[in-house]
Amino acid sequence: MTIETSLGLLRVAVVGGGPGGLATAIALSNIPNVEVKVYEQASLLREVGAGISIGQNTWNVLELLGVADTLTSGHVTDVVGNLNGKTGEEIHRQVKTAPVKRPQIRTQRTKLQSALLAHVPPGVIELSKKLTRIVDIGNDGVELHFKDGTVATADLVVGADGIRSVVRDAAWPDYEIKFTGTTIWRALLPWDDVVKQDPRFATTAWWHGPTSHVWFSPVGEGLGEIAARSWQDPAVHSADKVSWGVPVGNAYVESHFEEYLPQIREVISWVKEGDWREFAAFAGPELSKLTAWDDKVVLVGDSSHALSGAFGSGAGFAMEDGWVLAQALRHYRNDVHRALPLFDRIRLPYYARMYAHLQGQAAQRAAKLAELGESPSYDDRVRVKIIKDGGSDMSWIYGNHIGRVWEDAISALEQGQTEDT
């Protein structure tokens, strides 16, 4: 059932041209009486990073957006390993055997972006629009001020501008993200040569140290991804909140993995100088609402749940957010005062569950380390770090079907209305 009232044209400004912003624009473009604009700070729309996972949850929302058939490039990752980076011991292997319409893949981030762009209507995206601030102007909506001196006005602002969100900083001024201590370096390499170095590199896998790991995965079209990650005590080491995807020298990256197997260090050394991109991981507390300013601001994607990519499916979450937002607006015929609370009602519990899961994982690891005594070995610390399948059911994330979630929410809403009457 859709509410049979219409409030006229709704002007929506989406800040950020990543997967979440593009998906939101696609979904909103299919809603009657919605005018949508995407404001992207870059002068050229391109993804920063290397690879991205497309699991069942992400395929499900891509299907709903009409984008799934456009994404045709990637490497099937139905086997994923976890190995000791120093000894080469395989500690755990995940094998997906259940039949699915579309297998999980690892692809280049640019391929996902291109697939989404193909479905964004012409004239929707404006580039070189770096947002500096937003201003609540009462009944007239929200003003968006950009670095180039221009100003735009919207009835609804969608913050799809990531974990360092300018929109969130304006509407939630007391919210603070902090450096987690984790830094990630990403690069792409021709993969045939990598596999010749060690045939095990043909399988998507994490190679672990106690406080670091190196991720190897093919991403299709002859390329593969290296994502190297290391943790340092954030009480001692700091990071720049605004730096994201910045170049970093090879020697600095290599210095964090000197204990790893020779063949891993060799492949890391093949990255051309200047090709590494550094990403400092930040995180922030759980929000009690994803909407603000009397339902004139809403957050989607990483801006709404600052978890530093903890589940490896941030693009999927962001696209789910955008799709649900559009359905809520359609359901209530663009009445933001009814649609945005419904969006909160659906998405807030989902993110709350993620925060709770991460807290539980941290407690589990801490307990296991405590059992090992004061001086656990390198190998023991690696084993504790890897939480195997079976410890918890993660289908609520990786098997999530946002279309069914929406249907269940509307059914529950209508049932509640029936009981009230």
Tab-separated table of C-alpha atoms in Angstrom:
chain	number	residue	atom	x	y	z
A	1	MET	CA	0.000	0.000	0.000
A	2	THR	CA	1.207	3.518	-0.848
A	3	ILE	CA	-0.104	6.600	0.918
A	4	GLU	CA	-2.375	8.516	-1.471
A	5	THR	CA	-1.169	12.058	-0.868
A	6	SER	CA	1.235	14.130	-2.925
A	7	LEU	CA	3.189	17.139	-1.705
A	8	GLY	CA	4.512	18.362	-5.041
A	9	LEU	CA	8.107	18.510	-6.263
A	10	LEU	CA	10.764	17.411	-3.759
A	11	ARG	CA	14.252	18.787	-4.401
A	12	VAL	CA	16.892	16.320	-3.185
A	13	ALA	CA	20.613	17.075	-3.009
A	14	VAL	CA	22.850	14.000	-2.719
A	15	VAL	CA	26.321	14.888	-1.471
A	16	GLY	CA	28.911	12.402	-2.724
A	17	GLY	CA	29.275	10.452	-5.971
A	18	GLY	CA	30.419	7.105	-4.574
A	19	PRO	CA	28.353	3.900	-4.830
A	20	GLY	CA	25.921	5.061	-2.144
A	21	GLY	CA	25.349	8.452	-3.743
A	22	LEU	CA	24.937	7.037	-7.242
A	23	ALA	CA	22.567	4.293	-6.057
A	24	THR	CA	20.508	6.861	-4.167
A	25	ALA	CA	20.271	8.998	-7.308
A	26	ILE	CA	19.191	6.012	-9.421
A	27	ALA	CA	16.505	4.990	-6.924
A	28	LEU	CA	15.228	8.546	-6.431
A	29	SER	CA	15.105	9.160	-10.181
A	30	ASN	CA	12.362	6.537	-10.353
A	31	ILE	CA	10.174	8.327	-7.788
A	32	PRO	CA	7.503	10.697	-9.163
A	33	ASN	CA	7.907	14.395	-8.387
A	34	VAL	CA	11.492	14.112	-7.173
A	35	GLU	CA	14.249	16.292	-8.604
A	36	VAL	CA	17.639	14.888	-7.652
A	37	LYS	CA	21.136	16.334	-7.974
A	38	VAL	CA	24.408	14.635	-7.018
A	39	TYR	CA	27.177	16.985	-5.913
A	40	GLU	CA	30.652	15.433	-6.147
A	41	GLN	CA	33.810	17.231	-5.042
A	42	ALA	CA	36.103	15.585	-7.626
A	43	SER	CA	36.540	17.141	-11.047
A	44	LEU	CA	36.566	13.653	-12.567
A	45	LEU	CA	34.296	10.961	-11.185
A	46	ARG	CA	36.518	8.008	-10.388
A	47	GLU	CA	36.764	5.547	-7.537
A	48	VAL	CA	39.737	5.688	-5.165
A	49	GLY	CA	40.940	2.262	-4.110
A	50	ALA	CA	41.442	-1.095	-5.769
A	51	GLY	CA	39.000	-3.979	-5.350
A	52	ILE	CA	35.524	-4.403	-3.953
A	53	SER	CA	33.484	-7.450	-2.955
A	54	ILE	CA	30.072	-8.046	-4.481
A	55	GLY	CA	28.276	-10.567	-2.285
A	56	GLN	CA	24.654	-11.701	-2.253
A	57	ASN	CA	23.474	-8.673	-0.284
A	58	THR	CA	25.050	-6.328	-2.829
A	59	TRP	CA	23.770	-8.314	-5.813
A	60	ASN	CA	20.282	-8.138	-4.305
A	61	VAL	CA	20.247	-4.352	-4.150
A	62	LEU	CA	21.885	-4.057	-7.583
A	63	GLU	CA	19.015	-6.172	-8.932
A	64	LEU	CA	16.471	-3.829	-7.359
A	65	LEU	CA	18.286	-0.839	-8.861
A	66	GLY	CA	18.315	-2.467	-12.302
A	67	VAL	CA	22.126	-2.404	-12.378
A	68	ALA	CA	23.106	-6.047	-11.807
A	69	ASP	CA	23.239	-7.070	-15.468
A	70	THR	CA	25.530	-4.114	-16.225
A	71	LEU	CA	28.257	-5.352	-13.853
A	72	THR	CA	29.933	-8.131	-15.842
A	73	SER	CA	33.597	-8.049	-14.776
A	74	GLY	CA	35.094	-9.740	-11.726
A	75	HIS	CA	36.670	-12.830	-10.186
A	76	VAL	CA	34.510	-15.410	-8.432
A	77	THR	CA	35.522	-15.713	-4.762
A	78	ASP	CA	33.717	-18.826	-3.619
A	79	VAL	CA	36.863	-19.912	-1.754
A	80	VAL	CA	38.558	-17.557	0.717
A	81	GLY	CA	41.542	-18.540	2.854
A	82	ASN	CA	43.156	-17.325	6.071
A	83	LEU	CA	46.850	-18.116	6.407
A	84	ASN	CA	49.743	-17.311	8.713
A	85	GLY	CA	51.778	-14.719	6.814
A	86	LYS	CA	55.039	-15.774	8.456
A	87	THR	CA	54.792	-19.579	8.209
A	88	GLY	CA	52.292	-20.089	5.381
A	89	GLU	CA	50.085	-22.343	7.525
A	90	GLU	CA	46.477	-22.327	6.374
A	91	ILE	CA	44.371	-21.788	9.478
A	92	HIS	CA	40.931	-21.543	7.994
A	93	ARG	CA	39.234	-21.826	4.612
A	94	GLN	CA	35.738	-20.677	3.739
A	95	VAL	CA	34.063	-22.494	0.842
A	96	LYS	CA	30.696	-21.397	-0.534
A	97	THR	CA	28.809	-24.329	-2.081
A	98	ALA	CA	25.160	-23.215	-1.957
A	99	PRO	CA	23.704	-22.552	-5.432
A	100	VAL	CA	23.121	-18.859	-6.119
A	101	LYS	CA	21.922	-16.836	-9.085
A	102	ARG	CA	25.045	-14.661	-9.050
A	103	PRO	CA	28.251	-15.824	-7.334
A	104	GLN	CA	30.219	-13.617	-4.989
A	105	ILE	CA	32.933	-11.763	-6.896
A	106	ARG	CA	35.826	-9.437	-6.286
A	107	THR	CA	35.978	-6.727	-8.916
A	108	GLN	CA	37.630	-3.366	-9.498
A	109	ARG	CA	35.874	-0.488	-7.770
A	110	THR	CA	35.858	1.373	-11.082
A	111	LYS	CA	33.757	-1.405	-12.649
A	112	LEU	CA	31.030	-1.020	-10.037
A	113	GLN	CA	31.111	2.731	-10.450
A	114	SER	CA	30.817	2.457	-14.243
A	115	ALA	CA	27.855	0.096	-13.911
A	116	LEU	CA	26.072	2.527	-11.601
A	117	LEU	CA	26.884	5.555	-13.758
A	118	ALA	CA	25.276	3.881	-16.744
A	119	HIS	CA	21.942	4.113	-14.905
A	120	VAL	CA	22.154	7.684	-13.583
A	121	PRO	CA	20.017	10.005	-15.771
A	122	PRO	CA	21.879	12.746	-17.696
A	123	GLY	CA	22.290	16.081	-15.953
A	124	VAL	CA	21.995	14.677	-12.433
A	125	ILE	CA	25.698	14.792	-11.452
A	126	GLU	CA	27.579	18.039	-10.870
A	127	LEU	CA	31.363	17.752	-10.500
A	128	SER	CA	33.922	20.009	-8.780
A	129	LYS	CA	31.373	20.705	-6.050
A	130	LYS	CA	33.273	20.447	-2.774
A	131	LEU	CA	30.811	21.056	0.028
A	132	THR	CA	32.031	23.412	2.747
A	133	ARG	CA	28.880	23.769	4.840
A	134	ILE	CA	25.123	23.365	4.903
A	135	VAL	CA	22.703	25.824	6.489
A	136	ASP	CA	19.184	25.207	7.755
A	137	ILE	CA	16.986	27.940	6.254
A	138	GLY	CA	13.723	26.867	7.862
A	139	ASN	CA	10.706	26.347	5.640
A	140	ASP	CA	12.785	27.041	2.537
A	141	GLY	CA	14.929	23.939	3.085
A	142	VAL	CA	18.704	23.675	3.298
A	143	GLU	CA	21.403	25.732	1.622
A	144	LEU	CA	24.500	23.938	0.374
A	145	HIS	CA	27.623	26.104	0.104
A	146	PHE	CA	30.475	24.935	-2.116
A	147	LYS	CA	34.147	25.829	-2.279
A	148	ASP	CA	33.716	27.414	-5.725
A	149	GLY	CA	31.390	30.031	-4.190
A	150	THR	CA	28.161	28.606	-5.547
A	151	VAL	CA	25.105	27.880	-3.434
A	152	ALA	CA	22.320	25.354	-3.995
A	153	THR	CA	19.032	24.865	-2.173
A	154	ALA	CA	17.250	21.591	-1.478
A	155	ASP	CA	14.297	20.318	0.487
A	156	LEU	CA	16.233	17.211	1.505
A	157	VAL	CA	20.004	16.705	1.770
A	158	VAL	CA	21.355	13.161	1.597
A	159	GLY	CA	24.798	12.827	3.158
A	160	ALA	CA	26.496	10.156	1.047
A	161	ASP	CA	29.905	11.702	1.606
A	162	GLY	CA	31.559	8.919	3.557
A	163	ILE	CA	33.033	8.462	6.981
A	164	ARG	CA	34.506	12.005	6.913
A	165	SER	CA	31.069	13.445	6.117
A	166	VAL	CA	30.712	17.220	5.931
A	167	VAL	CA	26.939	16.778	6.066
A	168	ARG	CA	27.136	14.771	9.298
A	169	ASP	CA	29.584	17.249	10.841
A	170	ALA	CA	27.090	20.058	10.211
A	171	ALA	CA	23.915	18.317	11.368
A	172	TRP	CA	25.563	16.345	14.205
A	173	PRO	CA	28.215	18.847	15.395
A	174	ASP	CA	29.114	16.847	18.508
A	175	TYR	CA	29.832	13.640	16.602
A	176	GLU	CA	33.507	12.700	16.545
A	177	ILE	CA	35.427	10.087	14.609
A	178	LYS	CA	38.802	8.870	15.835
A	179	PHE	CA	41.760	7.091	14.271
A	180	THR	CA	41.489	3.375	15.002
A	181	GLY	CA	45.213	2.726	14.638
A	182	THR	CA	44.681	0.778	11.422
A	183	THR	CA	46.183	1.937	8.134
A	184	ILE	CA	45.452	0.234	4.804
A	185	TRP	CA	47.560	0.421	1.649
A	186	ARG	CA	46.001	-0.689	-1.645
A	187	ALA	CA	47.314	-1.324	-5.144
A	188	LEU	CA	46.612	-3.340	-8.307
A	189	LEU	CA	49.104	-5.604	-10.114
A	190	PRO	CA	49.100	-7.864	-13.207
A	191	TRP	CA	48.085	-11.134	-11.579
A	192	ASP	CA	49.674	-13.852	-13.740
A	193	ASP	CA	53.129	-12.904	-12.490
A	194	VAL	CA	51.887	-12.861	-8.895
A	195	VAL	CA	50.510	-16.392	-9.171
A	196	LYS	CA	53.781	-17.600	-10.707
A	197	GLN	CA	55.520	-16.364	-7.574
A	198	ASP	CA	53.281	-18.623	-5.439
A	199	PRO	CA	50.303	-20.629	-6.823
A	200	ARG	CA	48.451	-20.048	-3.542
A	201	PHE	CA	48.050	-16.408	-4.530
A	202	ALA	CA	45.498	-17.506	-7.148
A	203	THR	CA	43.034	-18.011	-4.282
A	204	THR	CA	41.581	-14.989	-2.558
A	205	ALA	CA	43.072	-14.960	0.930
A	206	TRP	CA	44.248	-13.047	3.939
A	207	TRP	CA	47.841	-13.641	5.048
A	208	HIS	CA	48.005	-12.639	8.708
A	209	GLY	CA	50.421	-11.331	11.254
A	210	PRO	CA	49.290	-10.634	14.839
A	211	THR	CA	48.452	-6.984	14.105
A	212	SER	CA	48.587	-6.897	10.314
A	213	HIS	CA	47.537	-8.750	7.199
A	214	VAL	CA	48.055	-8.797	3.450
A	215	TRP	CA	45.024	-9.496	1.271
A	216	PHE	CA	45.581	-10.992	-2.170
A	217	SER	CA	42.714	-11.366	-4.644
A	218	PRO	CA	42.237	-11.470	-8.397
A	219	VAL	CA	39.729	-8.839	-9.546
A	220	GLY	CA	39.294	-9.824	-13.201
A	221	GLU	CA	40.727	-8.672	-16.521
A	222	GLY	CA	44.203	-9.954	-15.635
A	223	LEU	CA	44.556	-7.766	-12.557
A	224	GLY	CA	44.739	-8.518	-8.864
A	225	GLU	CA	44.553	-6.511	-5.689
A	226	ILE	CA	46.887	-6.167	-2.751
A	227	ALA	CA	45.418	-4.641	0.390
A	228	ALA	CA	48.037	-4.489	3.131
A	229	ARG	CA	46.906	-3.488	6.604
A	230	SER	CA	48.778	-2.727	9.810
A	231	TRP	CA	47.761	-1.569	13.275
A	232	GLN	CA	49.642	0.833	15.530
A	233	ASP	CA	48.546	2.079	18.933
A	234	PRO	CA	46.371	5.176	18.232
A	235	ALA	CA	47.421	6.572	21.622
A	236	VAL	CA	50.919	6.941	20.162
A	237	HIS	CA	50.354	7.273	16.414
A	238	SER	CA	47.979	9.716	14.762
A	239	ALA	CA	46.539	10.148	11.275
A	240	ASP	CA	45.122	13.008	9.239
A	241	LYS	CA	41.324	12.916	9.263
A	242	VAL	CA	41.086	14.445	5.786
A	243	SER	CA	43.614	12.210	3.986
A	244	TRP	CA	42.087	9.363	2.006
A	245	GLY	CA	43.653	7.496	-0.867
A	246	VAL	CA	46.877	9.497	-0.796
A	247	PRO	CA	50.085	8.202	-2.446
A	248	VAL	CA	52.707	6.722	-0.119
A	249	GLY	CA	56.257	5.498	-0.654
A	250	ASN	CA	57.044	1.827	-1.204
A	251	ALA	CA	59.708	1.608	1.498
A	252	TYR	CA	57.260	2.767	4.140
A	253	VAL	CA	54.680	0.143	3.199
A	254	GLU	CA	57.260	-2.644	2.955
A	255	SER	CA	58.672	-1.826	6.403
A	256	HIS	CA	55.447	-3.075	8.041
A	257	PHE	CA	55.718	-6.609	6.613
A	258	GLU	CA	59.352	-7.607	7.128
A	259	GLU	CA	58.386	-10.767	9.075
A	260	TYR	CA	56.213	-12.119	6.257
A	261	LEU	CA	57.118	-14.907	3.825
A	262	PRO	CA	59.742	-13.962	1.192
A	263	GLN	CA	57.288	-14.447	-1.679
A	264	ILE	CA	54.794	-12.055	-0.056
A	265	ARG	CA	57.482	-9.425	0.455
A	266	GLU	CA	58.603	-9.928	-3.139
A	267	VAL	CA	55.139	-9.298	-4.569
A	268	ILE	CA	54.694	-6.239	-2.361
A	269	SER	CA	57.942	-4.866	-3.775
A	270	TRP	CA	56.578	-5.116	-7.335
A	271	VAL	CA	54.156	-2.244	-6.808
A	272	LYS	CA	55.427	0.706	-8.829
A	273	GLU	CA	56.605	3.695	-6.856
A	274	GLY	CA	53.641	6.025	-6.466
A	275	ASP	CA	50.975	3.359	-7.037
A	276	TRP	CA	50.283	2.604	-3.374
A	277	ARG	CA	47.322	4.489	-1.926
A	278	GLU	CA	47.043	4.940	1.830
A	279	PHE	CA	43.760	4.889	3.753
A	280	ALA	CA	43.778	5.735	7.466
A	281	ALA	CA	40.845	4.007	9.190
A	282	PHE	CA	38.602	6.125	11.410
A	283	ALA	CA	35.544	5.076	13.389
A	284	GLY	CA	32.840	6.740	15.426
A	285	PRO	CA	30.035	5.856	17.843
A	286	GLU	CA	26.588	4.614	16.972
A	287	LEU	CA	24.036	7.276	16.080
A	288	SER	CA	20.587	7.288	17.687
A	289	LYS	CA	19.033	8.757	14.517
A	290	LEU	CA	20.115	8.953	10.874
A	291	THR	CA	17.881	11.964	10.218
A	292	ALA	CA	18.129	15.548	11.440
A	293	TRP	CA	16.961	19.146	11.045
A	294	ASP	CA	13.251	18.355	11.097
A	295	ASP	CA	13.637	15.652	8.442
A	296	LYS	CA	15.647	17.783	6.029
A	297	VAL	CA	18.904	15.810	6.381
A	298	VAL	CA	19.493	12.060	6.163
A	299	LEU	CA	22.689	10.003	6.154
A	300	VAL	CA	23.443	6.970	3.985
A	301	GLY	CA	26.475	4.714	3.813
A	302	ASP	CA	29.619	5.254	5.858
A	303	SER	CA	28.467	8.684	7.047
A	304	SER	CA	25.675	6.965	8.985
A	305	HIS	CA	27.737	4.179	10.570
A	306	ALA	CA	31.406	5.036	10.984
A	307	LEU	CA	32.730	1.468	11.201
A	308	SER	CA	35.821	1.773	8.946
A	309	GLY	CA	34.692	-0.920	6.547
A	310	ALA	CA	34.671	-3.526	9.306
A	311	PHE	CA	32.424	-5.911	7.365
A	312	GLY	CA	33.903	-5.420	3.892
A	313	SER	CA	30.500	-4.586	2.410
A	314	GLY	CA	30.200	-0.842	2.885
A	315	ALA	CA	29.180	-0.142	-0.701
A	316	GLY	CA	26.372	-2.673	-0.379
A	317	PHE	CA	25.138	-1.084	2.854
A	318	ALA	CA	25.200	2.376	1.273
A	319	MET	CA	23.243	1.233	-1.771
A	320	GLU	CA	20.703	-0.495	0.474
A	321	ASP	CA	20.283	2.792	2.367
A	322	GLY	CA	19.657	4.732	-0.836
A	323	TRP	CA	17.133	2.212	-2.111
A	324	VAL	CA	15.204	2.123	1.184
A	325	LEU	CA	15.136	5.930	1.342
A	326	ALA	CA	13.607	6.080	-2.121
A	327	GLN	CA	10.982	3.439	-1.278
A	328	ALA	CA	10.018	5.307	1.889
A	329	LEU	CA	9.540	8.517	-0.094
A	330	ARG	CA	7.485	6.662	-2.705
A	331	HIS	CA	5.368	5.044	-0.011
A	332	TYR	CA	4.536	8.384	1.594
A	333	ARG	CA	4.390	10.375	-1.656
A	334	ASN	CA	7.426	12.510	-0.777
A	335	ASP	CA	6.241	13.414	2.721
A	336	VAL	CA	9.661	13.533	4.408
A	337	HIS	CA	8.095	13.783	7.883
A	338	ARG	CA	6.695	10.294	7.443
A	339	ALA	CA	9.277	8.785	5.085
A	340	LEU	CA	12.427	9.590	7.059
A	341	PRO	CA	11.191	8.119	10.358
A	342	LEU	CA	10.376	4.946	8.400
A	343	PHE	CA	13.912	4.947	6.986
A	344	ASP	CA	15.260	5.236	10.540
A	345	ARG	CA	12.963	2.464	11.714
A	346	ILE	CA	14.355	0.072	9.090
A	347	ARG	CA	18.052	0.942	9.030
A	348	LEU	CA	18.903	1.949	12.606
A	349	PRO	CA	18.435	-1.561	14.101
A	350	TYR	CA	20.590	-3.019	11.330
A	351	TYR	CA	23.523	-0.783	12.145
A	352	ALA	CA	22.973	-1.232	15.877
A	353	ARG	CA	23.409	-4.958	15.337
A	354	MET	CA	26.714	-4.320	13.546
A	355	TYR	CA	28.075	-2.266	16.426
A	356	ALA	CA	27.011	-4.963	18.893
A	357	HIS	CA	28.612	-7.684	16.771
A	358	LEU	CA	31.953	-5.862	16.664
A	359	GLN	CA	31.898	-5.361	20.425
A	360	GLY	CA	31.246	-9.068	20.866
A	361	GLN	CA	34.115	-9.990	18.555
A	362	ALA	CA	36.515	-7.737	20.442
A	363	ALA	CA	35.475	-9.282	23.752
A	364	GLN	CA	35.899	-12.779	22.313
A	365	ARG	CA	39.427	-12.060	21.093
A	366	ALA	CA	40.388	-10.427	24.379
A	367	ALA	CA	39.159	-13.469	26.304
A	368	LYS	CA	41.101	-15.865	24.076
A	369	LEU	CA	44.277	-13.814	24.434
A	370	ALA	CA	43.861	-13.772	28.202
A	371	GLU	CA	43.668	-17.563	28.186
A	372	LEU	CA	47.080	-17.702	26.492
A	373	GLY	CA	48.850	-15.950	29.365
A	374	GLU	CA	51.235	-13.019	29.426
A	375	SER	CA	53.468	-13.914	26.458
A	376	PRO	CA	51.504	-15.638	23.687
A	377	SER	CA	53.534	-16.721	20.667
A	378	TYR	CA	53.343	-15.121	17.236
A	379	ASP	CA	51.420	-18.121	15.887
A	380	ASP	CA	48.976	-18.154	18.795
A	381	ARG	CA	48.241	-14.456	18.354
A	382	VAL	CA	47.525	-15.052	14.665
A	383	ARG	CA	45.177	-17.927	15.467
A	384	VAL	CA	43.264	-15.866	18.017
A	385	LYS	CA	42.913	-13.065	15.509
A	386	ILE	CA	40.993	-15.266	13.066
A	387	ILE	CA	37.417	-15.924	14.119
A	388	LYS	CA	36.262	-18.941	12.145
A	389	ASP	CA	32.897	-19.533	10.537
A	390	GLY	CA	30.564	-21.197	12.962
A	391	GLY	CA	31.301	-18.711	15.715
A	392	SER	CA	28.408	-16.605	14.501
A	393	ASP	CA	25.914	-16.593	11.663
A	394	MET	CA	26.709	-13.695	9.307
A	395	SER	CA	23.908	-14.327	6.805
A	396	TRP	CA	22.078	-11.309	8.225
A	397	ILE	CA	24.752	-9.227	6.487
A	398	TYR	CA	26.056	-11.180	3.524
A	399	GLY	CA	22.746	-12.819	2.675
A	400	ASN	CA	20.601	-9.792	3.386
A	401	HIS	CA	17.828	-9.161	0.863
A	402	ILE	CA	16.826	-5.535	1.288
A	403	GLY	CA	13.719	-5.973	-0.855
A	404	ARG	CA	12.350	-8.564	1.558
A	405	VAL	CA	13.372	-6.419	4.527
A	406	TRP	CA	11.330	-3.589	3.037
A	407	GLU	CA	8.312	-5.815	2.452
A	408	ASP	CA	8.462	-7.135	6.014
A	409	ALA	CA	8.713	-3.599	7.412
A	410	ILE	CA	5.684	-2.402	5.457
A	411	SER	CA	3.728	-5.501	6.434
A	412	ALA	CA	4.527	-4.884	10.105
A	413	LEU	CA	3.624	-1.208	9.735
A	414	GLU	CA	0.272	-1.991	8.161
A	415	GLN	CA	-0.415	-4.678	10.749
A	416	GLY	CA	0.281	-2.170	13.500
A	417	GLN	CA	-2.062	0.365	11.910
A	418	THR	CA	-4.781	-2.274	11.657
A	419	GLU	CA	-4.403	-3.183	15.328
A	420	ASP	CA	-4.523	0.489	16.333
A	421	THR	CA	-7.855	0.908	14.603
